CSV table of C-alpha atoms in Angstrom, one decimal:
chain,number,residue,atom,x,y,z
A,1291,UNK,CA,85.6,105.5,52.6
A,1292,UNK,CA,83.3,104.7,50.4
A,1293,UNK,CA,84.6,104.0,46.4
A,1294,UNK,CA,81.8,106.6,45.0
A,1295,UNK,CA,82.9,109.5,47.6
A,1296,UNK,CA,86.3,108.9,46.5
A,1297,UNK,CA,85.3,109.1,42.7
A,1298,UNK,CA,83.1,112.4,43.4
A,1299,UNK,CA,86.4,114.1,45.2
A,1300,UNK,CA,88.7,113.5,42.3
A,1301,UNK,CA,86.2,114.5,39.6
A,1302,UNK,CA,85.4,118.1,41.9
A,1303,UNK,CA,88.5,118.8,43.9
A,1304,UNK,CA,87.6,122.3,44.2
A,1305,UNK,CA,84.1,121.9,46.4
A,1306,UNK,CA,83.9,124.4,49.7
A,1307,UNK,CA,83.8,123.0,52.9
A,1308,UNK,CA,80.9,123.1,54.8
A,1309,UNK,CA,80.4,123.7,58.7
A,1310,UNK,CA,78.8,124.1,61.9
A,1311,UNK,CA,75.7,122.3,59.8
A,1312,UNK,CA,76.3,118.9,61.2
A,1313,UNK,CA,77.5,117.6,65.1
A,1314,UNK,CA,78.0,114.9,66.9
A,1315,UNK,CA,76.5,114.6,70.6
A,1316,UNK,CA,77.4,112.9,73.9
A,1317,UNK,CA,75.2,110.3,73.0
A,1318,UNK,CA,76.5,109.3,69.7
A,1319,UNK,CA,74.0,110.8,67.8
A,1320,UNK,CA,74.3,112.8,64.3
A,1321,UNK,CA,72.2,116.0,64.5
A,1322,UNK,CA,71.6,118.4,61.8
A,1323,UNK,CA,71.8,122.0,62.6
A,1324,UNK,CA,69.9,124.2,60.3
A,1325,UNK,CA,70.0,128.3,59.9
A,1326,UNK,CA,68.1,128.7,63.0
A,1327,UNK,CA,69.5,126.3,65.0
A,1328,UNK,CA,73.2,127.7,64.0
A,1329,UNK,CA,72.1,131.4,65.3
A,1330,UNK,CA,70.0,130.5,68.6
A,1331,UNK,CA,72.8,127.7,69.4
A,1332,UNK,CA,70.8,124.8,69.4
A,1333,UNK,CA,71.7,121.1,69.5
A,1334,UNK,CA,69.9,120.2,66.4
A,1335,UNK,CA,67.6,117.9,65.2
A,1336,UNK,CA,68.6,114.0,65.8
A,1337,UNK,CA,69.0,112.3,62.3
A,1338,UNK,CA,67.1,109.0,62.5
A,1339,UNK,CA,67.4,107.9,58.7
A,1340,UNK,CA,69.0,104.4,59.1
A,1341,UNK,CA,70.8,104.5,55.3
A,1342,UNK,CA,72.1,108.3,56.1
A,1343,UNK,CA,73.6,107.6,59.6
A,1344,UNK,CA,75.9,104.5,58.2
A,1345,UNK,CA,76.8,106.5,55.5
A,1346,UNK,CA,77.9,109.4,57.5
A,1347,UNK,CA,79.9,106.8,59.5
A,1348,UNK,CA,81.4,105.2,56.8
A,1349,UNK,CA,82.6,108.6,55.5
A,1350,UNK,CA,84.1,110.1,58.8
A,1351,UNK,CA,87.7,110.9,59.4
A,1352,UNK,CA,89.5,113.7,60.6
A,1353,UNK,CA,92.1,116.4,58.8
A,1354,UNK,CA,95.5,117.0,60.0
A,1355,UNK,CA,94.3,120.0,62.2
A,1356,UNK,CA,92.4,117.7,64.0
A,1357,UNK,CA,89.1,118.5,62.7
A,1358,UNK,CA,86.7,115.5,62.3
A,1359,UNK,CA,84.2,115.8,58.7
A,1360,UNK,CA,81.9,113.7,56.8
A,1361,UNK,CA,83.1,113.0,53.5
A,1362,UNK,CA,79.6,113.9,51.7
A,1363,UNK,CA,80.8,112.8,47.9
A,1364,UNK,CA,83.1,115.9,46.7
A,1365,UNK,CA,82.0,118.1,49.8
A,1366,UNK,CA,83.8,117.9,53.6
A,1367,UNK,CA,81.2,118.7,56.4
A,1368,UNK,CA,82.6,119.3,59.4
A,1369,UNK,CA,81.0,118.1,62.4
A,1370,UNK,CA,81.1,120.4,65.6
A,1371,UNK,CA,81.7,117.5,68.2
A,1372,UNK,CA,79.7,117.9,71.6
A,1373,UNK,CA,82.6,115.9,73.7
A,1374,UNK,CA,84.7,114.1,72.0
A,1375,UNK,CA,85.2,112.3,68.2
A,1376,UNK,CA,83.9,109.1,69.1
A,1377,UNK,CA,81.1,108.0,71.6
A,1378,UNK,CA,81.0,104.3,72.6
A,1379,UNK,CA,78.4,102.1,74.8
A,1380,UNK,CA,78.7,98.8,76.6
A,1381,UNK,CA,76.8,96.1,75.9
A,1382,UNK,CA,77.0,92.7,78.3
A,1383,UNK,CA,79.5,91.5,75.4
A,1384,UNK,CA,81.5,94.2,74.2
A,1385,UNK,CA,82.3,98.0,73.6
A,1386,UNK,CA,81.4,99.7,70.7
A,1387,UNK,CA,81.8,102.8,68.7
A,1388,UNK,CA,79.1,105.2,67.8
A,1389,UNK,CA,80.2,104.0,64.3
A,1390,UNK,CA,79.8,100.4,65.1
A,1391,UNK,CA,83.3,99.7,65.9
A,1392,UNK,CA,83.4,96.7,68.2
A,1393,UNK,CA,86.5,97.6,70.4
A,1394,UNK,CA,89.1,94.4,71.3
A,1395,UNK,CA,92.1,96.4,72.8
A,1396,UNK,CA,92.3,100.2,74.6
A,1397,UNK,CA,95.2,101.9,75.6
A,1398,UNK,CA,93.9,102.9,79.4
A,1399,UNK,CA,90.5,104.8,80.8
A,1400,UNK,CA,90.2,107.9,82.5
A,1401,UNK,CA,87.9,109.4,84.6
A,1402,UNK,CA,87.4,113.5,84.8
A,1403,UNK,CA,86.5,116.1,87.1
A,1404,UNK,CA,83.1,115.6,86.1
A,1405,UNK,CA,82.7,112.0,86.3
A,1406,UNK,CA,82.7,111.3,82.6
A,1407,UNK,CA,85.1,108.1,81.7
A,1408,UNK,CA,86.9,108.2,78.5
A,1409,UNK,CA,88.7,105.9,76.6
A,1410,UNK,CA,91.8,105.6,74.6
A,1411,UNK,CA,93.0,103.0,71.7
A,1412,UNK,CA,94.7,103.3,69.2
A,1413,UNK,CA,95.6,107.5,69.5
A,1414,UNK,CA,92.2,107.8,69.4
A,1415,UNK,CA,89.8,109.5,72.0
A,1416,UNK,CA,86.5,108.2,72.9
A,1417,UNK,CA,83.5,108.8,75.5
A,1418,UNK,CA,81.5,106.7,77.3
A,1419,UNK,CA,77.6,107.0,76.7
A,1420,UNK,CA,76.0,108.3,80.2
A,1421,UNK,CA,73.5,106.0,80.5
A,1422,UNK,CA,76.5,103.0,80.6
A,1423,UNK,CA,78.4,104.8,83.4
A,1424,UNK,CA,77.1,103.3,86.3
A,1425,UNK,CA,77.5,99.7,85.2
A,1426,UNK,CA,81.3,100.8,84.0
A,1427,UNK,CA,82.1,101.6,87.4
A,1428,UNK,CA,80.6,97.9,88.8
A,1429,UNK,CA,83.1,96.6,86.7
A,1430,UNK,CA,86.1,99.1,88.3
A,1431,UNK,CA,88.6,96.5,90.1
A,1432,UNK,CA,92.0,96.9,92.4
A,1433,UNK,CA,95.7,95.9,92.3
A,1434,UNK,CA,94.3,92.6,94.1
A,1435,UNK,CA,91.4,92.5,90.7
A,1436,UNK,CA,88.8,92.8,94.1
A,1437,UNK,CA,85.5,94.3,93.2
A,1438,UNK,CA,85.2,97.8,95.4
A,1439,UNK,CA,83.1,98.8,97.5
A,1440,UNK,CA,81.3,102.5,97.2
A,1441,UNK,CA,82.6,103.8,99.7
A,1442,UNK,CA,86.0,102.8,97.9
A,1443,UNK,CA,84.9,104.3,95.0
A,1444,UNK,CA,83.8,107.3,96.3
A,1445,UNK,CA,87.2,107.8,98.3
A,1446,UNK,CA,89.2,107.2,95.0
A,1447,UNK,CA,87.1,109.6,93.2
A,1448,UNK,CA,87.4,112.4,96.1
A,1449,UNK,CA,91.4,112.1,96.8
A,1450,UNK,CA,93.5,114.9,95.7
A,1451,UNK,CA,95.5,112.0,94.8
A,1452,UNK,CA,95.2,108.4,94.0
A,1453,UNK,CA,96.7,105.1,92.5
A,1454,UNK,CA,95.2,104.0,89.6
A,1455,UNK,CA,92.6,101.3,89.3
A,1456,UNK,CA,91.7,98.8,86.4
A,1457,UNK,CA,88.5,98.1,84.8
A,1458,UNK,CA,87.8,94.8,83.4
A,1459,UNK,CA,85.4,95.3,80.3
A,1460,UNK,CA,83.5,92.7,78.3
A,1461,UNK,CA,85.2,91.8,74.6
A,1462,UNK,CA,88.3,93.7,75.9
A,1463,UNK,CA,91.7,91.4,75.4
A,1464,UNK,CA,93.1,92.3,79.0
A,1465,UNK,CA,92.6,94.7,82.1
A,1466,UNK,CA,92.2,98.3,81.4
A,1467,UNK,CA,94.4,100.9,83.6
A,1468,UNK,CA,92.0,103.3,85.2
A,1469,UNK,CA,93.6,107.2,86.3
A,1470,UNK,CA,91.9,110.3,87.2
A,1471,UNK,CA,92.6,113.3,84.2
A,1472,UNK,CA,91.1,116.7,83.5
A,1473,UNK,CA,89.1,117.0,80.4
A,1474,UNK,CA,91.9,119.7,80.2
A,1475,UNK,CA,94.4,117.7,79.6
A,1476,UNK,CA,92.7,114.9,77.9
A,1477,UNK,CA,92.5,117.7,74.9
A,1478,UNK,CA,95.7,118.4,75.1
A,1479,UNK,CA,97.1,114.8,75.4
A,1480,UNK,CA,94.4,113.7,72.3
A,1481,UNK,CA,93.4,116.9,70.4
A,1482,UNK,CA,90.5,117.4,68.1
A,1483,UNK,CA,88.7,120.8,67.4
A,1484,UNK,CA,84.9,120.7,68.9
A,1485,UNK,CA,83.3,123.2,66.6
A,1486,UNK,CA,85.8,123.4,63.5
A,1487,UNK,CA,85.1,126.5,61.4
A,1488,UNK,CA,86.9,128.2,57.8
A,1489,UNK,CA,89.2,130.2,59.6
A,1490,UNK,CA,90.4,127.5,62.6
């Protein structure tokens, strides 16, 4: 956190919190969501200001009710999160953060009912961008580390049940364990709050 946020905090203690004004979406981008966008239930519009975005990511963290904020100086804004708290992509070389993270180590991968993977280090929950899926799953490999094939894939992704697979991931220290999960339980097993609000 940055030194002047802290300083703002200790010298007003007593600022509101403010929510539902900014999110976070699947993508990994911060949106702001006026008035109008609030009552009609919009997205909100994509913040593009390259100064404002690293500050908001320099400034984000979570309270112990598993509500995720931007420290903004003495004020918390909460961030109503769209899927998850964090939102990475993969790059030929590595796996990073929406919050320019680079990733070394995760704890396993799991894949839900809706073909979404997610990914766990560190207690943490994050999602992997859409658009990164497909070559995510080329890199999906079996207790022999062979590549499979689609119709492999697809089998393992239609069984009621199946053994879990392992996905080899650029800038990632060792094999990552690959399981089917509900997005159900994923919440359960690494809560946060998706639209935080005063009373939650």
């Amino acid at each position: 956190m940055d030194e002047i946020v802290k300083a703002a905090m200790t010298k007003w203690p007593n600022v509101p919190h403010c929510f539902g004004w900014l999110a976070l979406d699947a993508r990994g981008q911060w949106r702001m969501r006026d008035e109008r966008c609030q009552a009609l239930g919009l997205p909100g519009d994509i913040i593009r200001h390259p100064s404002l975005i690293n500050f908001i990511q320099r400034n984000y963290t979570h309270d112990e009710d598993g509500r995720w904020y931007f420290q903004n100086g003495p004020q918390r804004v909460y961030v109503d999160l769209e899927a998850a708290p964090y939102i990475c992509t993969l790059s030929p070389t590595h796996l990073q953060l929406h919050t320019g993270t680079v990733l070394h180590q995760l704890h396993e991968a799991v894949m839900d009912e809706a073909g979404r993977l997610f990914f766990v280090w560190d207690h943490k929950l994050c999602l992997l961008e859409d658009r990164d899926i497909a070559d995510c799953l080329d890199r999906i490999r079996d207790h022999q580390a062979q590549a499979l094939s689609t119709e492999a894939l697809m089998h393992w992704i239609e069984a009621d049940e199946a053994s879990d697979l392992w996905l080899e991931l650029p800038g990632i220290s060792a094999a990552v364990g690959l399981r089917k999960g509900s997005a159900q339980s994923l919440r359960s097993s690494y809560p946060f709050q998706a639209t935080p609000r005063q009373d939650s």
